[in-house]
Coordinates of C-alpha atoms in Angstrom, one line a residue:
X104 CA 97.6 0.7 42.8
X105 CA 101.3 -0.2 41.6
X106 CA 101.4 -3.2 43.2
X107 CA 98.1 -4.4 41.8
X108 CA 96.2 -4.9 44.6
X109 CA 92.8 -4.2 46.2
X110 CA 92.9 -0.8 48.5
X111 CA 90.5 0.5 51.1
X112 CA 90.3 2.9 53.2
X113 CA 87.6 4.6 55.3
X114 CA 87.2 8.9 55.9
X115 CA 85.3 11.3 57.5
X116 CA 84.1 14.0 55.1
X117 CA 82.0 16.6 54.5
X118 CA 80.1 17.3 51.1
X119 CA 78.4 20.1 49.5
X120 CA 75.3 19.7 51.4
X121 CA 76.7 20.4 54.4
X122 CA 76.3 16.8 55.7
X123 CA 79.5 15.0 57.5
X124 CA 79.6 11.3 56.2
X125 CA 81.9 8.2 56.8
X126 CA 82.6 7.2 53.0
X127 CA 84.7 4.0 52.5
X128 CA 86.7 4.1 49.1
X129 CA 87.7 0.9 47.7
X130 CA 90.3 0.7 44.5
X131 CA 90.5 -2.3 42.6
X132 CA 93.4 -2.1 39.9
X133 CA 93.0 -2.4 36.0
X134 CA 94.9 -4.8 34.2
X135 CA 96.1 -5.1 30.7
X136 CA 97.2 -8.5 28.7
X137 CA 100.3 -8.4 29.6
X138 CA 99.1 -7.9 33.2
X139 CA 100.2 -4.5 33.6
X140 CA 98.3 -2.2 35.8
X141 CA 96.9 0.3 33.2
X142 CA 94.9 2.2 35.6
X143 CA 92.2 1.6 38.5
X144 CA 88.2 1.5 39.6
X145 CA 87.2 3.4 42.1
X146 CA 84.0 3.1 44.3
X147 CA 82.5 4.9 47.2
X148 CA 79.8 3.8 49.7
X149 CA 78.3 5.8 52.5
X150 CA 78.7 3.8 55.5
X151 CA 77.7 6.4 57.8
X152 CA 74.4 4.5 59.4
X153 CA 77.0 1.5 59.8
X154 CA 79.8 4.0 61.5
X155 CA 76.4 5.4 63.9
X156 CA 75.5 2.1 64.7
X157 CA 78.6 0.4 65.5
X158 CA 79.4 3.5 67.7
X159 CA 75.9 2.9 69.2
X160 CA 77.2 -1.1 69.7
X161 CA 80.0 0.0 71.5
X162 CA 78.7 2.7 73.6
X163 CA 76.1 0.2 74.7
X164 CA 79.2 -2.5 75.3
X165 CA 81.2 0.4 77.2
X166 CA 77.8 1.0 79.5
X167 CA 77.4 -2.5 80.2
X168 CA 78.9 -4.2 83.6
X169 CA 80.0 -7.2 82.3
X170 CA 83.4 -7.6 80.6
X171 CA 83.1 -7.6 77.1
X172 CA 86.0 -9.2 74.6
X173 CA 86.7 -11.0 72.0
X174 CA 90.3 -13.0 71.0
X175 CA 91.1 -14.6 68.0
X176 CA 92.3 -18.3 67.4
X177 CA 96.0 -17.4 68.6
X178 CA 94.6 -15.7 71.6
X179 CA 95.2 -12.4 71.0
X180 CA 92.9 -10.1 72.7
X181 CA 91.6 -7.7 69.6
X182 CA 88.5 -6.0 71.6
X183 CA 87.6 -5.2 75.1
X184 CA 85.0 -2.6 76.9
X185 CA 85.6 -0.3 79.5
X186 CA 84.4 -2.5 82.1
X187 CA 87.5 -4.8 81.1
X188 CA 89.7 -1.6 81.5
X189 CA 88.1 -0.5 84.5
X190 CA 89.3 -4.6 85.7
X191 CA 92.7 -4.4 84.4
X192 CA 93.2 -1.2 86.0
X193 CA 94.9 0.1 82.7
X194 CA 93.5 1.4 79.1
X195 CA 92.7 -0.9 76.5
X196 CA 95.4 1.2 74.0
X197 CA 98.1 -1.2 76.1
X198 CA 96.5 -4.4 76.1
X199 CA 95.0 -4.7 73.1
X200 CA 96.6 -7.1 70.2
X201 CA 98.6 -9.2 73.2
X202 CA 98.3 -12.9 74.1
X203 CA 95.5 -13.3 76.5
X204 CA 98.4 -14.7 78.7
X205 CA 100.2 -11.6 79.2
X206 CA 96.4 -9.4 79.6
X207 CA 94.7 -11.4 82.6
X208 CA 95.7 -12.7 85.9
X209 CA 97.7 -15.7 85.5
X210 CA 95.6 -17.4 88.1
X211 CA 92.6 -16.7 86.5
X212 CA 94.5 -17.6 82.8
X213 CA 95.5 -20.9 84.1
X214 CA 91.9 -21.8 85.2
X215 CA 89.8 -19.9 81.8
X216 CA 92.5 -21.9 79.4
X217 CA 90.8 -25.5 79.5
X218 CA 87.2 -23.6 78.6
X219 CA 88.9 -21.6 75.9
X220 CA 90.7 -24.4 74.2
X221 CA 87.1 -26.7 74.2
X222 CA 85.3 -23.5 72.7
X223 CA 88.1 -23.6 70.0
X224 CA 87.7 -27.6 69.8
X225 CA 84.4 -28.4 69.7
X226 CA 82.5 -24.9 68.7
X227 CA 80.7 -25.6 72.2
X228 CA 80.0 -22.7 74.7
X229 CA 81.8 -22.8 78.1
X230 CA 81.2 -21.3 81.2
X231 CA 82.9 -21.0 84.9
X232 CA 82.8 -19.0 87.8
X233 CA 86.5 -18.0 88.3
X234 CA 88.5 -15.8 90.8
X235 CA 89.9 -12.7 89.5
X236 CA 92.5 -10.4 91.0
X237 CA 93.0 -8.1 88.5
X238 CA 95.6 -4.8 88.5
X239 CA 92.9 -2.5 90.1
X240 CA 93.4 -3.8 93.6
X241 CA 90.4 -5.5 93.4
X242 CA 89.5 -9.5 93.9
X243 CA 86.4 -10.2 92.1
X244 CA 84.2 -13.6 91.1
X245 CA 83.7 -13.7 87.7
X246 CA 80.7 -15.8 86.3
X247 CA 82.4 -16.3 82.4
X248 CA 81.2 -17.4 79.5
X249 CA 82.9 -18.3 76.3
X250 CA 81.2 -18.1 73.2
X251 CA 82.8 -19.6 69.4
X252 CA 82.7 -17.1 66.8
X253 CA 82.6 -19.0 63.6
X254 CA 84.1 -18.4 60.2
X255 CA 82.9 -18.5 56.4
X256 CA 83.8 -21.5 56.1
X257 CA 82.7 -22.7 59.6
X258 CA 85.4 -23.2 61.5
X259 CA 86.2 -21.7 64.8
X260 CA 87.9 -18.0 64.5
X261 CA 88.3 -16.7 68.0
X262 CA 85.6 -16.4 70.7
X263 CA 83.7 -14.0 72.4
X264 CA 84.0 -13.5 76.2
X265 CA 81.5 -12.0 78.5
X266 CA 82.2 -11.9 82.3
X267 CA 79.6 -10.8 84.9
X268 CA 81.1 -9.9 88.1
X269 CA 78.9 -12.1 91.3
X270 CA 81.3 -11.4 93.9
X271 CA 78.3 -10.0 95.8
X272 CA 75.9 -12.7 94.7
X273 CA 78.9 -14.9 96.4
X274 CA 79.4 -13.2 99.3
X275 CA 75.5 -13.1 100.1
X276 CA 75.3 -16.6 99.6
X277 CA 77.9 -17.2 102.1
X278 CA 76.6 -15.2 104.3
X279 CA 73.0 -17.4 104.5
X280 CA 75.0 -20.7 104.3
X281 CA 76.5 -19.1 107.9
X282 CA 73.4 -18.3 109.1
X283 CA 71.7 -21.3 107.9
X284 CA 74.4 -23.6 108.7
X285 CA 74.1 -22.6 112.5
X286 CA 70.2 -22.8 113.2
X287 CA 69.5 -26.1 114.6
X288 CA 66.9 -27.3 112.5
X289 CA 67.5 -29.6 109.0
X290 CA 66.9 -27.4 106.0
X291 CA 66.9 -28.1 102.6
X292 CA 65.4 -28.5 99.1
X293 CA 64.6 -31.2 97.6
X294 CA 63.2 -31.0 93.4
X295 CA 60.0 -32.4 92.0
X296 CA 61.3 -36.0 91.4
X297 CA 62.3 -36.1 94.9
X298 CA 66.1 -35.7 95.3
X299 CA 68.1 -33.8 97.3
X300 CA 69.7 -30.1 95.4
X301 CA 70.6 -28.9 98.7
X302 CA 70.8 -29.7 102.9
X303 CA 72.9 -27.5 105.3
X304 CA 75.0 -28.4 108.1
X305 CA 72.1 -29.7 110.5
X306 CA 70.8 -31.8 108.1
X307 CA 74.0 -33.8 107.7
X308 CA 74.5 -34.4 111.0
X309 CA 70.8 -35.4 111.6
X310 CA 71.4 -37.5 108.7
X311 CA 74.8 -38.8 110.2
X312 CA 76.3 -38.5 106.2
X313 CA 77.8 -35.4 104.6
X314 CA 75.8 -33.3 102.3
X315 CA 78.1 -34.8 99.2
X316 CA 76.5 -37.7 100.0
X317 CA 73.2 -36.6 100.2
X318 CA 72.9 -34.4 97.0
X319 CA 71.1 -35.7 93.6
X320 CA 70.0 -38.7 95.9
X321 CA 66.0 -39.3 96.3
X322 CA 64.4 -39.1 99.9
X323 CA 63.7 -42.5 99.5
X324 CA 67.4 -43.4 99.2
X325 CA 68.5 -41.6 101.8
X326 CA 65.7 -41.7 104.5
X327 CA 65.1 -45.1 106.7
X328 CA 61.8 -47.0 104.7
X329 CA 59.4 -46.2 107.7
X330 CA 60.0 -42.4 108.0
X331 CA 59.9 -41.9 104.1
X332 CA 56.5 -44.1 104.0
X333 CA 55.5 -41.6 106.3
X334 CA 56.9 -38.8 104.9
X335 CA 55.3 -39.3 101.2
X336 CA 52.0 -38.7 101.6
X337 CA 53.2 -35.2 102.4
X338 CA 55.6 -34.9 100.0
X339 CA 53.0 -35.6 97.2
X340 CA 50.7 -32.7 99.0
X341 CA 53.5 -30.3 98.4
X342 CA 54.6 -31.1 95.7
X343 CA 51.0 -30.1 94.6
X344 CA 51.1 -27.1 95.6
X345 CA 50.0 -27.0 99.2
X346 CA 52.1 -26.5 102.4
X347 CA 52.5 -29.1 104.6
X348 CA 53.1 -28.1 108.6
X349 CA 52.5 -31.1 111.1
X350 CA 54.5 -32.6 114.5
X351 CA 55.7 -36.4 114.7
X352 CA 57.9 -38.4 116.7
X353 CA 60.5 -40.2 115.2
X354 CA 62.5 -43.2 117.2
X355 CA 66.4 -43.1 117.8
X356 CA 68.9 -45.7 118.2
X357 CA 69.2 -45.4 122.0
X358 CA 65.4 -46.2 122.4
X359 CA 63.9 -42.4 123.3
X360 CA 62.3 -40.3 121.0
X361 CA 62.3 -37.1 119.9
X362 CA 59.1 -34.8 118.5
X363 CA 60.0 -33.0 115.3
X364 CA 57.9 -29.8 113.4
X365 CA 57.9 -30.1 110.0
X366 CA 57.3 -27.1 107.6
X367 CA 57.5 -27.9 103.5
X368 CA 57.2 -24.7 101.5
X369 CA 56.1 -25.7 97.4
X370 CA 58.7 -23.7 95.1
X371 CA 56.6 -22.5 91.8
X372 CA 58.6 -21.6 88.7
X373 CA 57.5 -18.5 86.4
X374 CA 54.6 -20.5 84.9
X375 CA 53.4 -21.6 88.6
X376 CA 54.5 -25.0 88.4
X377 CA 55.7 -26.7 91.1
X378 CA 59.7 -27.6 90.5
X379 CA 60.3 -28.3 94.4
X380 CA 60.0 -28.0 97.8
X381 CA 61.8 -26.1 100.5
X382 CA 61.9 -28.2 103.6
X383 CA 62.4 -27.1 107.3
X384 CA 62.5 -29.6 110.8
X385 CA 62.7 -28.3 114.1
X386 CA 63.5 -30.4 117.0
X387 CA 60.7 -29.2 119.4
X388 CA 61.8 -32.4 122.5
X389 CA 62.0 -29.7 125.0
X390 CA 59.7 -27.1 123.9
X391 CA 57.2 -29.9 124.3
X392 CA 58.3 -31.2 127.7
X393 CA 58.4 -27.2 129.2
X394 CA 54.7 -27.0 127.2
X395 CA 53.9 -30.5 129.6
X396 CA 55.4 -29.2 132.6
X397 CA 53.6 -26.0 133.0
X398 CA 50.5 -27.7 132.4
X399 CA 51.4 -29.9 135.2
X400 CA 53.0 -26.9 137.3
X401 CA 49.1 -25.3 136.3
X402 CA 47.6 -28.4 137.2
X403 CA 49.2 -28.4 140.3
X404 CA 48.8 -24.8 141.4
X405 CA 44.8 -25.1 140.7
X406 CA 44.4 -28.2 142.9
X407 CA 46.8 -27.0 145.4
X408 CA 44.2 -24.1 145.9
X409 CA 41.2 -26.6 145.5
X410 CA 43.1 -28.6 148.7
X411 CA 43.6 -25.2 150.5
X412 CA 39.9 -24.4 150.8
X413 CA 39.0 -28.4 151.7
X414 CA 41.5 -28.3 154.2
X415 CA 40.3 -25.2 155.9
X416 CA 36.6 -26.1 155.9
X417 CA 37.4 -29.5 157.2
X418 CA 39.5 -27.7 159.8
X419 CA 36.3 -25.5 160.8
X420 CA 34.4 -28.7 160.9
X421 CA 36.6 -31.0 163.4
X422 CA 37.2 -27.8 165.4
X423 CA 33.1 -28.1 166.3
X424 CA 33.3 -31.7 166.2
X425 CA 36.2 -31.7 169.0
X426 CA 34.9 -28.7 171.1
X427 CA 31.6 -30.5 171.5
X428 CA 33.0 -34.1 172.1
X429 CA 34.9 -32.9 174.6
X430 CA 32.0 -31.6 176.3
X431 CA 30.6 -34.6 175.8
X432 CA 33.4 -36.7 177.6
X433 CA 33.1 -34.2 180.9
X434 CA 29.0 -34.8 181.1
X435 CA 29.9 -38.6 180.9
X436 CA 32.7 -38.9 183.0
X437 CA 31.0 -41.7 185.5
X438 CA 30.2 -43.6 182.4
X439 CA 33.1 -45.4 181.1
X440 CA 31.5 -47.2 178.5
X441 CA 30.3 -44.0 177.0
X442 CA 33.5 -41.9 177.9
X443 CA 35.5 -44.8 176.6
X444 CA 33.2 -44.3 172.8
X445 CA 33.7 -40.7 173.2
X446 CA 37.7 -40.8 173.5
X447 CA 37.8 -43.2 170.6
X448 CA 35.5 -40.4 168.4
X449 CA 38.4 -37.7 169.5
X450 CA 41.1 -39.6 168.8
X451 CA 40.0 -40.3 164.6
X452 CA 39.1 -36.7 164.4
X453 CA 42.8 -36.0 165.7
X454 CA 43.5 -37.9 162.7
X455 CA 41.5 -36.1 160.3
X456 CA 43.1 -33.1 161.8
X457 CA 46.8 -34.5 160.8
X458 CA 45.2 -35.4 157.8
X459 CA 44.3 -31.6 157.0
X460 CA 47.7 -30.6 157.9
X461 CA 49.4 -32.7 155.5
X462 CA 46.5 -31.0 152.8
X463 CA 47.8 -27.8 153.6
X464 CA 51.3 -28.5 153.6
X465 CA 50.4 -29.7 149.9
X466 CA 49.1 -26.6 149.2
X467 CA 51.6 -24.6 150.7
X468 CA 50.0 -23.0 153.8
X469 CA 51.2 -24.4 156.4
X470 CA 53.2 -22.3 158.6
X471 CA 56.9 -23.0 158.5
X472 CA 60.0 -21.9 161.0
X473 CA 62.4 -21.3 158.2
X474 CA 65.8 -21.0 159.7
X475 CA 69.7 -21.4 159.1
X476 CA 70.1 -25.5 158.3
X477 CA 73.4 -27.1 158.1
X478 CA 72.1 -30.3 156.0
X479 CA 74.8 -32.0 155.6
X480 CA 74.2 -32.1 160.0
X481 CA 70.7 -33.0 159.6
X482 CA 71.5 -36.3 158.0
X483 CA 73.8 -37.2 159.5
X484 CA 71.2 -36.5 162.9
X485 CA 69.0 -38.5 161.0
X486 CA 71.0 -42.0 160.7
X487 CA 69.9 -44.4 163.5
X488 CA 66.1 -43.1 162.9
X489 CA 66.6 -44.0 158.7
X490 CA 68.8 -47.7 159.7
X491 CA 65.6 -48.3 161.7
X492 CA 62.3 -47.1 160.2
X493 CA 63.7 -48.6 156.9
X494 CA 65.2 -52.3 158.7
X495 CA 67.6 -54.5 157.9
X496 CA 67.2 -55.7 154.6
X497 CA 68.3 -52.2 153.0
X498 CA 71.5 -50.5 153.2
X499 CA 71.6 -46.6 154.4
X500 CA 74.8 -44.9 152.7
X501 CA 75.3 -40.8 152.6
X502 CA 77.3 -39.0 150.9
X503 CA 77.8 -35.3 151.5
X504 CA 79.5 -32.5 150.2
X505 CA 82.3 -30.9 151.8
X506 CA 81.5 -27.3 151.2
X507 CA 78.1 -27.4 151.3
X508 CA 75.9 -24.0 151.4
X509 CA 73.7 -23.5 154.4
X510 CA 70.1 -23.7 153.4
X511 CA 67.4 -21.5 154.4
X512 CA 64.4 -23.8 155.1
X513 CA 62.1 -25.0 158.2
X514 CA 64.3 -28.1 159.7
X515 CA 61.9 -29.8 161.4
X516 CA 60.1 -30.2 158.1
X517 CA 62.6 -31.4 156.3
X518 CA 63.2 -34.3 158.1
X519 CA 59.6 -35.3 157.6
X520 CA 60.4 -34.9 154.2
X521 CA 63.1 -37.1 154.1
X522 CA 61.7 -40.0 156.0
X523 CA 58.3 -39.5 153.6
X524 CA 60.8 -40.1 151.1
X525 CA 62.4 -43.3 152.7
X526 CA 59.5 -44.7 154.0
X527 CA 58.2 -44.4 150.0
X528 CA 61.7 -45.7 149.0
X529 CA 61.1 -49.2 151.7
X530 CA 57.7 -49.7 149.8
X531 CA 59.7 -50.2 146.3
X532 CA 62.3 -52.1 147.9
X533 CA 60.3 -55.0 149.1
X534 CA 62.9 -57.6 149.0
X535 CA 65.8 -55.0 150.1
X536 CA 68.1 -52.5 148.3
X537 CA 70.4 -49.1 149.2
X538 CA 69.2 -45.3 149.8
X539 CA 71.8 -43.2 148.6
X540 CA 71.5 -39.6 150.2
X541 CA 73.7 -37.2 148.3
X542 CA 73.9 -33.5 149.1
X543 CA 75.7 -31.2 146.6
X544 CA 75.7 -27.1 145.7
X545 CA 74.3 -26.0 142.5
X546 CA 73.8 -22.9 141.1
X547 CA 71.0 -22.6 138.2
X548 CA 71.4 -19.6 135.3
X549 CA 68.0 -19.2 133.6
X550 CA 68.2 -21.8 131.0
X551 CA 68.6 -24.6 133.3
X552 CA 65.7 -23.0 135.6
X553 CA 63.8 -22.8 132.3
X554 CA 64.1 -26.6 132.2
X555 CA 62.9 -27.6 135.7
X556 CA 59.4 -27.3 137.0
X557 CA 58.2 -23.7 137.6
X558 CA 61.9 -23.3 139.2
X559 CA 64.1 -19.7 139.8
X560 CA 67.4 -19.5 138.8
X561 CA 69.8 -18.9 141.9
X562 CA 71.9 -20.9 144.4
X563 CA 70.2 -24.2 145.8
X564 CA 71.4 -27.0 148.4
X565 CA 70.4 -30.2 146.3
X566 CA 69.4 -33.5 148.2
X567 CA 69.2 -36.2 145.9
X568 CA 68.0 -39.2 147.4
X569 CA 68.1 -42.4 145.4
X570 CA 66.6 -46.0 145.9
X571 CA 66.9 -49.7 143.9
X572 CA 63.9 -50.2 143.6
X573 CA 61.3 -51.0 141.4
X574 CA 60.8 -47.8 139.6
X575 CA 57.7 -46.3 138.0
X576 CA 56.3 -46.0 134.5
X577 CA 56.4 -42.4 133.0
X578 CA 52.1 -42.9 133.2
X579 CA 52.8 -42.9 137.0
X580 CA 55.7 -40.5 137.8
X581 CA 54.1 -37.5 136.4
X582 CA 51.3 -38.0 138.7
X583 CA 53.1 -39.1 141.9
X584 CA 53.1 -35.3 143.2
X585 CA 49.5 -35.5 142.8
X586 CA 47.4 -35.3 147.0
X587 CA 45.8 -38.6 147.4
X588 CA 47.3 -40.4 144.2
X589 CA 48.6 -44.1 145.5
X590 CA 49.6 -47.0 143.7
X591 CA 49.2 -48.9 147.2
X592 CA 45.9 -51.2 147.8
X593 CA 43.4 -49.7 149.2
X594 CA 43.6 -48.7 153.0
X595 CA 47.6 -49.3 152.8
X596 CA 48.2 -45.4 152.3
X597 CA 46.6 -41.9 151.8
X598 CA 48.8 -40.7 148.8
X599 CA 49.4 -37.3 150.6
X600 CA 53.1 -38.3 151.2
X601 CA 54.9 -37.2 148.2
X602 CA 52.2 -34.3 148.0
X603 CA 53.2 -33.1 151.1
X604 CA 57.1 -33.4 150.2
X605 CA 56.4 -31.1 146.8
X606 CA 54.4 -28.6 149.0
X607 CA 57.0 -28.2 152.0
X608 CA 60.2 -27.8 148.9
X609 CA 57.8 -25.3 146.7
X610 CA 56.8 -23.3 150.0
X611 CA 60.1 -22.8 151.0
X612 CA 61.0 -21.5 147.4
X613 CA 62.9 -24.5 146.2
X614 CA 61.8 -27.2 143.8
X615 CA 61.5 -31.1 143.4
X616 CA 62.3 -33.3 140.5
X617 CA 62.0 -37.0 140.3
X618 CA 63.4 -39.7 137.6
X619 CA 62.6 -42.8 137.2
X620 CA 63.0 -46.2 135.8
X621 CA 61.2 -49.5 135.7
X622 CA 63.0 -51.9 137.3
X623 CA 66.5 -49.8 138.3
X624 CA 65.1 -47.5 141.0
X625 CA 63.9 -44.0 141.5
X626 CA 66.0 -40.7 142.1
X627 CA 64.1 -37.5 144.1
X628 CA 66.2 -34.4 144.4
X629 CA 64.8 -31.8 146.3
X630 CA 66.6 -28.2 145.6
X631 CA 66.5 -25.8 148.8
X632 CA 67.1 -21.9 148.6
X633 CA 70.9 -21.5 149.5
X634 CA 71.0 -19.1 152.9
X635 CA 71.6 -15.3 151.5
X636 CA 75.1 -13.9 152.3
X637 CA 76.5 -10.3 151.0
X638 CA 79.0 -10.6 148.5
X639 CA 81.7 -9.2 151.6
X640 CA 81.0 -12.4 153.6
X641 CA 80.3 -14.7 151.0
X642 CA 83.4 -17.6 150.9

């Protein structure tokens, strides 16, 4: 009090009624005229509820997992929690009243100080998500926030700092961009006024853009005008609150088309408004064309059985037929006029008989001498008959493998095969072209058997056989397998050919496949079990 000043201090005391309080004594000095300290006032206030609750405060702050703290205007750290000591891997005893500098990582310093100095310049909140590596060993995301604590008089003091550590938030989230990332359909999220928040990796490369240019940009902006006119209507739906799921084909650059499944997903906030949409595309192309071809392989299979039973009834039928015109044709031997009507009768129901067997051989049961074939021999067998059923006009040229497999398949008919398939081949090339026979070794896992017609996955000798001519429409290639389907006039063909051709190649447990293109030509491969060899003998 010699000094004539104010004094305070706080203590821990207790009274006569047994009761321990926190009293805090303040002294304020008493001055004479001649201002001369002639003595002192002394008061005393309980502040034992205040001592409780601040104790309360910063039991609370001690319990909490968020970095606490607070610096003042020269950065000097004067609080922290345990959390922040837990962080630092050090007590707060030896980092309290130190520059900030000298507390935290430097790295993490450097990047806080442009925050800290606009809290201290503008009395504005900050916030960041930072990198810490702190003394514990440990690297950590901090989500920080900086908050002004303001003086008297209004001006900025120090600030307040509370970290929440999302390294786990972080990680999660990079863990679903991964996944996301590497589905292969477009996903993404677009708000209620229509612009893109979010797309992964498949969306920017359906979108041929990266997703920076993407983001905060309406659908409108960023989709061609004919796919977002026909994408709105849906878009409205959802953004109403219903669901939208629905297939459509969209058009690309090189002329096909692809199908696409859309799903869009309405995001409602607390209050059940609608603040977005969650958008997924799947590119279901092949799922579509497997769908089509097992409806065809189906389709196939349930008139191949249909054929079966004709054929054999209309077997049973000329059987009679023959048996009895033959009798016939003895009892009218001195009558050549008869006789010579008879003969004529036998000979068209030897037709209908040929005409059965090339039924059953659609339907796979006619009976077949499978045997060892060397193809690449075959065709080569086969030249001078191909250079002269097919004439002049169109140019025979082979090319076979070297190594070729040995196939396992009835010889004799597959070179009835392969002439169906040139004769077919002359038709297109009215005004002359070139067959191309190829013969090659492929081996087929269970994805690419997956992708062919009804096919198993294993070894196959391929014969591709290829023509310039004038090609089919896709309307009439996926029915050219079908018995008795003919684009020739009438009388000018039976349209068993081809049908007899897929039932010889599916008997003998290969398959068929056929391409083709208006104007350019058609391309039939047929794919013939490979001959089995033990794995000792196998080259």
């Amino acid at each position: 009090m010699l000094a004539g000043k104010h004094q305070r201090a706080d203590y821990r005391s207790t009274f006569a009624d047994g009761q321990t309080r926190f009293v805090q004594l303040q002294y304020v000095p008493d001055v004479d005229r001649g201002n001369s300290v002639v003595g002192y006032f002394a008061t005393a206030v309980d502040i034992s509820e205040v001592v409780r609750k601040t104790n309360q405060l910063e039991l609370i702050m001690d319990s909490t997992p968020a970095l606490i703290a607070y610096a003042d205007r020269g950065e000097y750290l004067r609080f922290m929690n345990r959390t922040g000591e837990r962080w630092h891997g050090q007590p707060k005893s030896t980092l309290l009243d130190k520059p900030l500098s000298d507390v935290v990582p430097p790295d993490y310093y450097q990047a806080a100080k442009p925050m800290i100095d606009a809290v201290h310049h503008t009395g504005k909140p900050q916030q960041a998500v930072l990198r810490w590596a702190g003394d514990d060993g440990v690297a950590r995301w901090i989500n920080t926030r900086w908050v002004p604590d303001f003086g008297a008089d209004g001006e900025v003091v120090g600030h307040f700092v509370i970290g929440s550590d999302i390294s786990e938030t972080i990680r999660k989230t990079n863990e679903l961009a991964v996944i996301t990332n590497n589905l292969p359909g477009f996903i993404g999220y677009v708000d209620a006024a229509e612009r893109y928040r979010w797309v992964n990796q498949t969306a920017e490369k359906w979108l041929g853009r990266p997703a920076s240019e993407v983001i905060g940009k309406t659908l409108s902006e960023v989709l061609l005008p004919e796919h977002y006119d026909r994408l709105r209507p849906r878009v409205l739906a959802v953004l109403a609150g219903m669901p939208q799921t629905w297939e459509y084909d969209v058009p690309y650059p090189d002329g096909s088309r692809r199908w696409l499944e859309a799903r869009l997903i309405p995001d409602f906030d607390p209050d059940q408004n609608v603040r977005g949409y969650f958008g997924l595309v799947l590119d279901i192309t092949e799922r579509r064309e497997l769908h089509q071809q097992l409806a065809q392989a189906q389709k196939m299979e349930a008139v191949g059985q249909l054929t079966a039973g004709v054929a054999h009834d209309f077997n049973n039928l000329l059987g009679v037929m023959l048996g009895n015109l033959d009798l016939a044709r003895l009892a009218l031997a001195d009558r050549p006029r008869e006789a010579g009507m008879i003969g004529r009768a036998i000979e068209a129901a030897e037709k209908g008989g040929n005409l059965t067997q090339r039924l059953l051989s659609f339907s796979r049961r006619q009976t077949l001498l499978t045997r060892d074939c060397d193809v690449n021999e075959l065709v080569r067998g086969m030249s001078e008959l191909l250079d002269h059923a097919l004439g002049i006009s169109i140019t025979v040229k082979s090319i076979l493998a070297d190594d070729l497999w040995v196939a396992f398949v009835d010889p004799a008919q597959l070179e009835n095969a392969i002439i169906n398939l040139a004769l077919n081949a002359k038709d297109a090339m009215p005004n002359g072209g070139a067959l191309t026979i190829e013969t090659s070794n492929i081996e087929l896992d269970a994805a690419a058997a997956a992708r062919h017609d009804d096919a198993q996955p294993g070894d196959y000798v391929k014969i591709e056989i290829n023509d310039t001519g004038t090609g089919m429409p896709p309307e009439v290639a996926s029915h050219v397998f079908e018995p008795f389907f003919t684009t020739k006039d009438v009388g000018k063909g039976t349209g068993l050919g081809l049908s007899m051709v897929y039932g010889f190649v599916k008997q003998s447990g290969g398959h068929i496949t056929l391409a083709s293109t208006e104007g350019r030509g058609t391309t039939i491969s047929l794919h013939l079990p490979r001959k089995q060899v033990s794995a000792a003998h196998e080259p």
